Structure formats: C-alpha cells, structure tokens
Coordinates of C-alpha atoms in Angstrom, one line a residue:
X1 CA -10.7 -10.6 160.2
X2 CA -7.7 -10.1 157.8
X3 CA -5.8 -12.8 159.7
X4 CA -8.8 -15.2 159.3
X5 CA -8.8 -14.8 155.5
X6 CA -5.0 -15.2 155.4
X7 CA -5.3 -18.6 157.2
X8 CA -8.1 -19.7 154.8
X9 CA -6.0 -18.8 151.7
X10 CA -3.0 -20.6 153.0
X11 CA -5.0 -23.8 153.8
X12 CA -6.6 -23.7 150.4
X13 CA -3.3 -23.5 148.6
X14 CA -1.9 -26.4 150.6
X15 CA -5.0 -28.5 149.7
X16 CA -4.8 -27.6 146.0
X17 CA -1.1 -28.4 146.0
X18 CA -1.9 -32.1 146.6
X19 CA -4.3 -32.3 143.6
X20 CA -2.7 -32.8 140.2
X21 CA -4.2 -30.4 137.6
X22 CA -4.5 -31.9 134.1
X23 CA -5.8 -29.8 131.4
X24 CA -6.0 -32.9 129.2
X25 CA -8.4 -35.3 130.8
X26 CA -7.9 -39.0 130.4
X27 CA -10.4 -41.6 131.5
X28 CA -14.2 -41.2 132.0
X29 CA -16.4 -38.2 131.4
X30 CA -18.5 -36.8 134.2
X31 CA -21.8 -38.6 134.9
X32 CA -20.2 -41.3 132.8
X33 CA -21.9 -44.6 133.8
X34 CA -25.6 -45.6 133.5
X35 CA -27.9 -48.6 133.1
X36 CA -30.5 -49.1 130.3
X37 CA -33.3 -49.9 132.8
X38 CA -33.7 -47.8 135.9
X39 CA -36.1 -50.3 137.6
X40 CA -35.2 -53.7 136.2
X41 CA -37.1 -56.8 137.3
X42 CA -35.3 -60.0 138.2
X43 CA -34.5 -61.9 135.0
X44 CA -34.5 -58.8 132.8
X45 CA -31.5 -58.3 130.4
X46 CA -30.0 -54.9 130.8
X47 CA -27.0 -53.0 129.5
X48 CA -24.4 -51.0 131.4
X49 CA -22.7 -48.0 129.6
X50 CA -19.6 -45.9 130.3
X51 CA -17.9 -43.2 128.2
X52 CA -14.1 -43.1 127.8
X53 CA -12.3 -39.9 126.7
X54 CA -8.7 -39.1 125.7
X55 CA -8.0 -35.3 125.8
X56 CA -4.2 -35.7 125.4
X57 CA -2.3 -35.4 122.1
X58 CA -1.0 -38.9 122.4
X59 CA -3.0 -42.1 121.9
X60 CA -4.4 -44.1 124.8
X61 CA -5.0 -47.8 125.2
X62 CA -5.9 -50.1 128.0
X63 CA -8.7 -52.3 129.3
X64 CA -12.1 -51.7 130.9
X65 CA -14.0 -53.9 133.4
X66 CA -17.5 -53.2 134.8
X67 CA -18.0 -54.0 138.5
X68 CA -20.9 -54.6 140.9
X69 CA -19.7 -53.0 144.1
X70 CA -22.4 -54.5 146.4
X71 CA -22.0 -58.0 145.3
X72 CA -18.2 -57.7 144.5
X73 CA -18.7 -59.3 141.1
X74 CA -17.4 -58.5 137.6
X75 CA -20.0 -57.7 135.0
X76 CA -19.2 -59.1 131.6
X77 CA -15.7 -59.8 130.3
X78 CA -12.7 -57.5 130.3
X79 CA -12.7 -55.3 127.1
X80 CA -9.6 -53.8 125.4
X81 CA -9.8 -50.3 123.9
X82 CA -7.7 -47.9 121.8
X83 CA -8.3 -44.1 121.5
X84 CA -6.4 -41.7 119.3
X85 CA -5.3 -38.4 120.7
X86 CA -7.0 -35.0 120.3
X87 CA -10.1 -35.4 122.4
X88 CA -11.6 -38.7 121.1
X89 CA -14.1 -40.7 123.0
X90 CA -15.7 -44.2 123.0
X91 CA -18.7 -45.8 124.6
X92 CA -18.1 -49.1 126.3
X93 CA -20.9 -51.4 127.3
X94 CA -21.6 -54.7 129.1
X95 CA -24.7 -56.9 129.3
X96 CA -26.1 -57.8 132.7
X97 CA -29.0 -60.1 133.6
X98 CA -30.7 -58.6 136.6
X99 CA -30.6 -60.5 139.9
X100 CA -33.0 -59.7 142.8
X101 CA -31.4 -57.4 145.4
X102 CA -29.5 -54.2 145.7
X103 CA -26.7 -53.3 143.2
X104 CA -24.3 -50.5 142.5
X105 CA -22.0 -50.3 139.5
X106 CA -18.7 -48.8 138.5
X107 CA -16.3 -49.0 135.6
X108 CA -12.5 -49.4 135.9
X109 CA -9.7 -48.8 133.4
X110 CA -6.6 -50.9 134.0
X111 CA -3.2 -51.1 132.2
X112 CA -3.7 -47.6 130.7
X113 CA -0.8 -46.5 128.5
X114 CA -0.2 -43.4 126.4
X115 CA 1.2 -43.9 122.9
X116 CA 3.2 -41.1 121.3
X117 CA 3.7 -40.4 117.6
X118 CA 6.7 -42.7 117.4
X119 CA 4.8 -45.6 119.0
X120 CA 6.5 -45.3 122.4
X121 CA 4.3 -46.4 125.2
X122 CA 4.4 -45.2 128.8
X123 CA 2.1 -46.1 131.7
X124 CA -0.5 -43.5 132.6
X125 CA -1.9 -45.0 135.8
X126 CA -2.4 -48.3 137.3
X127 CA -6.1 -47.9 137.7
X128 CA -8.7 -45.2 136.7
X129 CA -12.2 -45.5 138.2
X130 CA -15.4 -44.1 137.0
X131 CA -18.1 -42.6 139.1
X132 CA -20.6 -45.0 140.7
X133 CA -24.2 -45.4 139.9
X134 CA -26.8 -45.0 142.5
X135 CA -28.0 -48.1 144.4
X136 CA -30.4 -50.0 142.1
X137 CA -32.9 -52.4 143.7
X138 CA -34.0 -55.3 141.6
X139 CA -37.4 -56.8 142.5
X140 CA -39.1 -60.0 141.7
X141 CA -42.3 -60.4 139.5
X142 CA -43.1 -64.1 139.9
X143 CA -46.0 -64.2 137.5
X144 CA -44.7 -61.6 135.0
X145 CA -47.9 -59.5 135.1
X146 CA -46.2 -56.1 135.5
X147 CA -46.5 -56.0 139.3
X148 CA -43.6 -56.9 141.5
X149 CA -44.4 -59.4 144.3
X150 CA -44.3 -56.6 147.0
X151 CA -46.7 -54.5 144.8
X152 CA -49.0 -57.5 144.6
X153 CA -49.0 -57.8 148.3
X154 CA -50.0 -54.1 148.6
X155 CA -52.9 -54.5 146.1
X156 CA -54.1 -57.8 147.5
X157 CA -53.5 -59.8 144.3
X158 CA -52.0 -63.2 143.7
X159 CA -48.3 -63.0 143.0
X160 CA -48.4 -66.3 141.2
X161 CA -51.5 -65.5 139.0
X162 CA -51.1 -62.8 136.3
X163 CA -54.9 -62.2 136.2
X164 CA -56.1 -62.6 139.8
X165 CA -59.8 -61.8 139.0
X166 CA -59.9 -63.7 135.6
X167 CA -61.3 -60.7 133.7
X168 CA -58.9 -60.8 130.8
X169 CA -56.6 -58.0 132.0
X170 CA -53.3 -58.7 133.7
X171 CA -53.0 -57.3 137.2
X172 CA -50.3 -54.8 136.1
X173 CA -52.5 -53.3 133.4
X174 CA -55.4 -53.1 135.9
X175 CA -53.3 -51.0 138.3
X176 CA -52.0 -48.9 135.4
X177 CA -55.6 -48.2 134.1
X178 CA -57.0 -47.6 137.6
X179 CA -59.3 -50.7 137.5
X180 CA -59.6 -53.1 140.4
X181 CA -57.4 -56.2 139.9
X182 CA -59.5 -58.2 142.3
X183 CA -62.9 -57.3 140.7
X184 CA -63.6 -58.7 137.2
X185 CA -66.2 -55.9 136.6
X186 CA -64.9 -52.7 138.2
X187 CA -67.8 -50.4 137.1
X188 CA -70.5 -53.0 137.7
X189 CA -72.1 -52.7 134.3
X190 CA -72.1 -56.5 133.6
X191 CA -69.1 -56.3 131.2
X192 CA -65.8 -57.8 132.3
X193 CA -62.9 -55.3 132.5
X194 CA -61.1 -57.2 129.8
X195 CA -63.8 -56.6 127.2
X196 CA -65.4 -53.3 128.5
X197 CA -64.4 -50.3 126.3
X198 CA -64.5 -48.1 129.4
X199 CA -64.2 -50.4 132.5
X200 CA -64.5 -47.5 135.0
X201 CA -67.7 -46.0 133.5
X202 CA -70.9 -48.0 133.9
X203 CA -72.7 -45.8 131.4
X204 CA -70.5 -47.0 128.5
X205 CA -71.2 -50.6 127.8
X206 CA -70.6 -53.0 125.0
X207 CA -72.0 -56.5 125.4
X208 CA -69.1 -59.0 125.4
X209 CA -68.5 -60.8 122.1
X210 CA -65.7 -63.4 122.8
X211 CA -65.4 -64.7 119.2
X212 CA -66.0 -61.3 117.6
X213 CA -68.8 -62.7 115.3
X214 CA -71.2 -59.8 115.9
X215 CA -73.3 -61.9 118.3
X216 CA -73.2 -60.9 122.0
X217 CA -72.1 -63.8 124.3
X218 CA -75.5 -63.6 126.0
X219 CA -77.3 -64.8 122.8
X220 CA -74.5 -66.6 121.0
X221 CA -74.9 -70.4 121.1
X222 CA -71.2 -70.9 120.4
X223 CA -69.4 -68.2 122.3
X224 CA -65.9 -69.3 121.3
X225 CA -66.8 -70.3 117.7
X226 CA -65.1 -73.7 118.0
X227 CA -68.0 -75.5 116.4
X228 CA -69.5 -76.8 119.7
X229 CA -72.6 -75.5 121.4
X230 CA -72.0 -73.9 124.7
X231 CA -74.1 -76.5 126.5
X232 CA -72.2 -79.4 124.8
X233 CA -69.0 -78.0 126.3
X234 CA -70.3 -77.5 129.8
X235 CA -72.9 -80.3 130.0
X236 CA -75.7 -77.8 130.7
X237 CA -79.4 -78.4 131.6
X238 CA -81.0 -81.0 129.4
X239 CA -77.7 -81.9 127.8
X240 CA -75.0 -84.3 128.7
X241 CA -71.5 -84.6 127.6
X242 CA -70.8 -87.6 125.4
X243 CA -68.3 -89.6 127.4
X244 CA -67.8 -92.0 124.6
X245 CA -67.0 -89.2 122.1
X246 CA -69.2 -89.5 119.1
X247 CA -67.2 -87.0 117.2
X248 CA -69.7 -84.2 117.8
X249 CA -69.1 -83.5 121.5
X250 CA -66.0 -83.7 123.7
X251 CA -65.7 -86.4 126.3
X252 CA -65.3 -84.0 129.2
X253 CA -66.5 -80.5 129.9
X254 CA -64.5 -77.8 128.1
X255 CA -64.4 -74.0 128.4
X256 CA -67.1 -72.4 126.2
X257 CA -65.1 -69.2 126.2
X258 CA -62.0 -70.8 124.8
X259 CA -61.6 -72.0 121.2
X260 CA -58.9 -74.3 122.3
X261 CA -59.3 -75.2 126.0
X262 CA -56.0 -77.0 126.5
X263 CA -54.0 -74.7 124.3
X264 CA -52.4 -77.3 122.0
X265 CA -53.4 -75.6 118.7
X266 CA -56.3 -77.9 117.9
X267 CA -59.9 -76.6 118.4
X268 CA -62.1 -78.3 121.0
X269 CA -64.3 -79.6 118.2
X270 CA -61.4 -81.4 116.5
X271 CA -59.5 -82.3 119.6
X272 CA -60.1 -85.9 120.7
X273 CA -58.4 -85.0 124.0
X274 CA -59.5 -81.4 124.5
X275 CA -58.1 -81.2 128.1
X276 CA -54.8 -82.8 127.3
X277 CA -52.2 -80.4 125.7
X278 CA -49.9 -83.3 124.8
X279 CA -52.2 -85.2 122.5
X280 CA -55.2 -84.5 120.3
X281 CA -55.6 -87.3 117.6
X282 CA -58.1 -90.0 118.0
X283 CA -56.5 -93.5 118.4
X284 CA -56.9 -95.8 115.3
X285 CA -59.7 -98.3 115.3
X286 CA -58.8 -102.0 115.9
X287 CA -57.8 -103.8 112.7
X288 CA -60.5 -106.3 111.6
X289 CA -59.3 -109.4 109.7
X290 CA -61.9 -111.2 107.5
X291 CA -62.3 -115.0 107.9
X292 CA -63.9 -116.8 105.0
X293 CA -65.5 -120.2 105.6
X294 CA -66.7 -122.4 102.7
X295 CA -67.9 -125.9 102.1
X296 CA -66.7 -126.9 98.6
X297 CA -65.8 -129.9 96.4
X298 CA -62.2 -129.9 95.2
X299 CA -60.8 -132.4 92.7
X300 CA -58.0 -134.1 94.5
X301 CA -56.2 -134.5 91.2
X302 CA -56.1 -130.8 90.5
X303 CA -54.5 -127.9 92.3
X304 CA -57.8 -127.0 93.9
X305 CA -58.1 -123.7 92.0
X306 CA -60.2 -124.6 89.0
X307 CA -62.4 -127.2 90.5
X308 CA -64.1 -125.4 93.3
X309 CA -67.8 -126.2 93.3
X310 CA -70.2 -124.7 95.9
X311 CA -72.7 -127.1 97.3
X312 CA -76.2 -126.3 98.6
X313 CA -74.8 -126.0 102.1
X314 CA -71.4 -124.7 101.1
X315 CA -72.1 -121.0 100.1
X316 CA -69.3 -118.6 100.8
X317 CA -69.8 -116.6 104.0
X318 CA -67.6 -113.8 105.3
X319 CA -67.2 -113.5 109.1
X320 CA -65.3 -110.6 110.6
X321 CA -63.2 -111.5 113.5
X322 CA -59.7 -110.8 114.8
X323 CA -58.6 -114.4 114.3
X324 CA -56.3 -115.5 111.5
X325 CA -57.4 -116.5 108.0
X326 CA -58.3 -120.2 107.4
X327 CA -57.5 -119.7 103.7
X328 CA -56.1 -117.0 101.4
X329 CA -58.7 -115.1 99.4
X330 CA -57.6 -114.5 95.8
X331 CA -60.2 -112.7 93.8
X332 CA -63.3 -115.0 93.9
X333 CA -61.4 -118.1 94.8
X334 CA -60.2 -119.4 98.1
X335 CA -57.3 -121.8 98.6
X336 CA -57.2 -123.9 101.8
X337 CA -54.9 -126.5 103.2
X338 CA -56.2 -129.8 101.8
X339 CA -54.8 -131.7 104.8
X340 CA -56.8 -129.7 107.4
X341 CA -59.5 -131.5 109.3
X342 CA -62.2 -128.8 109.3
X343 CA -65.5 -130.3 108.0
X344 CA -66.4 -129.1 104.6
X345 CA -63.3 -127.0 104.0
X346 CA -61.0 -128.2 101.2
X347 CA -62.0 -131.9 101.5
X348 CA -62.6 -134.6 98.8
X349 CA -66.4 -135.7 98.6
X350 CA -66.9 -139.0 100.4
X351 CA -68.4 -140.8 97.5
X352 CA -65.5 -140.0 95.3
X353 CA -63.1 -141.1 97.9
X354 CA -65.0 -144.4 98.4
X355 CA -65.3 -145.6 94.8
X356 CA -62.4 -143.9 93.1
X357 CA -62.1 -143.2 89.4
X358 CA -63.2 -146.7 88.2
X359 CA -66.9 -145.8 88.6
X360 CA -66.5 -143.3 85.8
X361 CA -64.8 -145.9 83.6
X362 CA -67.6 -148.5 84.0
X363 CA -70.2 -145.9 83.3
X364 CA -68.5 -145.0 80.0
X365 CA -68.1 -148.6 78.9
X366 CA -71.7 -149.3 79.6
X367 CA -72.8 -146.3 77.5
X368 CA -70.6 -147.4 74.6
X369 CA -72.1 -151.0 74.6
X370 CA -75.6 -149.5 74.6
X371 CA -74.9 -147.4 71.6
X372 CA -73.5 -150.4 69.8
X373 CA -76.5 -152.6 70.5
X374 CA -78.8 -149.9 69.2
X375 CA -76.8 -149.6 66.0
X376 CA -76.9 -153.4 65.4
X377 CA -80.7 -153.6 66.0
X378 CA -81.4 -150.9 63.5
X379 CA -79.4 -152.7 60.9
X380 CA -81.2 -156.0 61.5
X381 CA -84.7 -154.7 60.8
X382 CA -86.4 -155.5 57.3
X383 CA -86.8 -152.5 55.0
X384 CA -89.6 -151.3 52.5
X385 CA -87.6 -150.9 49.4
X386 CA -90.5 -150.3 46.9
X387 CA -92.3 -147.8 49.1
X388 CA -95.7 -149.7 49.0
X389 CA -95.8 -150.1 52.8
X390 CA -95.1 -153.8 52.6
X391 CA -91.9 -155.4 53.7
X392 CA -90.5 -157.8 51.2
X393 CA -90.0 -161.4 52.4
X394 CA -87.4 -163.8 51.2
X395 CA -88.7 -167.1 49.9

C-alpha cells in the first residue's frame, strides 16, 4: 500500500512540474464569457461579454477578438485594450445578430505585452484563450409571435400567422397564458380571448366592446366607431354597399371591427379607398368650362364693347360643357371674334350692312327741312293785333 501512494505522489509531482504556476493571473477571469440572451431568436441583436484581468505589477496591453467556434467566424471587430498593473480588470463586448443554427463562443487575446514602469514592453504570450460558452441554438420565429416555428408545429398553429385563431391574442401570449391558440374563445363564454378579462373562466364574462364606448358590440350599431353603421360596412340584410360612393358609405365591404380597415391612417368613413393602403383621397371632379352663346348687335365702327344690344332672340345663355369658349366673358360683357361665321354671334345687322350710314344722313336732312317748313308757315299766317278776334286785312 505504501508503494502505491509513493507512485501516486511521484506521478502527481511530474504532472505539476509541466504546469506553470503564476500567482499573478493575466488574461480572463473564470466563467468569463457570456451572452446577453440565452435563447435568442434568429434576427435578434445580442451582445457577447468577456472580462479581462491583470494581476501583475506591470501594465498589460493587447488585442481581443470574439470567435464563433462552430461557424469559424469572427464576431465584431478586433479591439485594443490597455490595463494598468495591480489587479485591474475591464469588460470587453461585441454585438452579434443571431443567425439560425448552433453556435459556441470564445474570446481570444493576441499580441499581449507587459509594460514596466520605464515603459519597456515584453511579450507575454502569443495567444490567450478564454473559456467557451455552451452550445447556443438559435431558432426561427417566422411570424414574430413569440413562438418559434418548431413550437408552432407542436401547438398546431400557423408559423406564418401571429394570431392563428384571430381572437386578438398572439399565439405566443396564448401559450404563455394557457389559452388555446387555435380556439378564439377558450372558455366558451362567448367572449373572444383577446377581450375576455379571464379567458379560461366561463363564469367571468365582460361583453366585448371594441371601440370602448360603453356599448357592447352586440348592441352597438357602429362597433369600431368609424362613423359607418355596421351594416353599411358589411352590406347586411336590407342594406347594400354604395358602389358609386356617395360619401356616406364605402364602395366595398370593410371590417366593422376595424376603425381603419386598410391601416393607412384614414378612417373607413373618410377613406375613399378603404381597402387600398396606398391611397385614400377622392379624385378631383372633371373641370367644367362655361360656354356663353349670345345673339347681339355690335356697331362695326366701335370696338364691340360698348355697343352690345341684346335682341329678342339674343338673350345671353350659359351652357356648361367641356369645349372651349367662343368668347371671353368680362364682367357682363362678352367679346367675340367679329370675323367668325356663327349665326348671331358678333355680326353686323343685315339692314345696316345693306344701306350703310347714308340712311341716317337722309333721315336727318328730311327732319331738318320739315322743321324749316313749319317755321315759315307760322310766320306767314295773319295776326290779331288788337285782340278783338278779327284779323286785320290790308286794303
């Protein structure tokens, strides 16, 4: 037995002889590397940490690099560090965006040098490695509902739909709260899990009130409070959806439980395209151009502005059309092209065109002669100078 213990002691001494004993640790502390999320999901941003320590009297400087051992990739950039002597430490970190699959991390110090009080540098080691993390498995959550795709398969939910049963609760929350993610009303009390204050107790029931206006949905004529009656949104019995959009009802059925069916920020009441998230404003009405037609007399010797006379069949009439104007309306006057051939529009009366201005000259001359004859006749009549009613005669 004594011989056996002697052999054990000799072997132990030989093994210890090959291990350097350093009372002043330099490098990483024990249990020195960890990750900010122990169960990251693909796409999550996480952080790796490692603690450096310098237990020597001299300073220590070098570089740190984080590694993924299973993918053989560097994590983040190489970082330089400097530690003064006397037992100082520093926390190094690197950001990592999680990728689906298995990963195992380690930190590595390279180009480590000790720096004495005079500034002299000497190499410490070519490479110092930290401990490794355990294997970390990153899973995928395609619909970001809190359940990974493999968990969705186990629960029978849709990995591409965050709320498989459309009850208002994401599948991940349903599993966490022990409700059925494939049954919209787990306790069968008539209230969907998303609005039920206790979705697992059928004796505790609050009638759903989607718009929180104090009226239960069962009696609320406008469940989402968007200004449209429920039947106008769905085209219910006795009601039809106005496909021409009168301004009171949408052109196609919308969701009476959603204030804004297409999620564009405009309520269904005000949204001209309530099912199109890319547009909501009603297109402008066609531009209507007024056309004014008139039959008028215009003095050919004037500019046509001050001599406009409406005839019995030439009253001004406005006709709305999309054609161009035949004349320019200015106040109450209308100016037309005097050379155009339209009947009754900006033309000289036929009788003035036929006789010309000399008719007016003859009429004036005739009137002047008539006045002269009347004056001569009055002067030629005998007068009653003595006022006895008898006209004196010359003998």
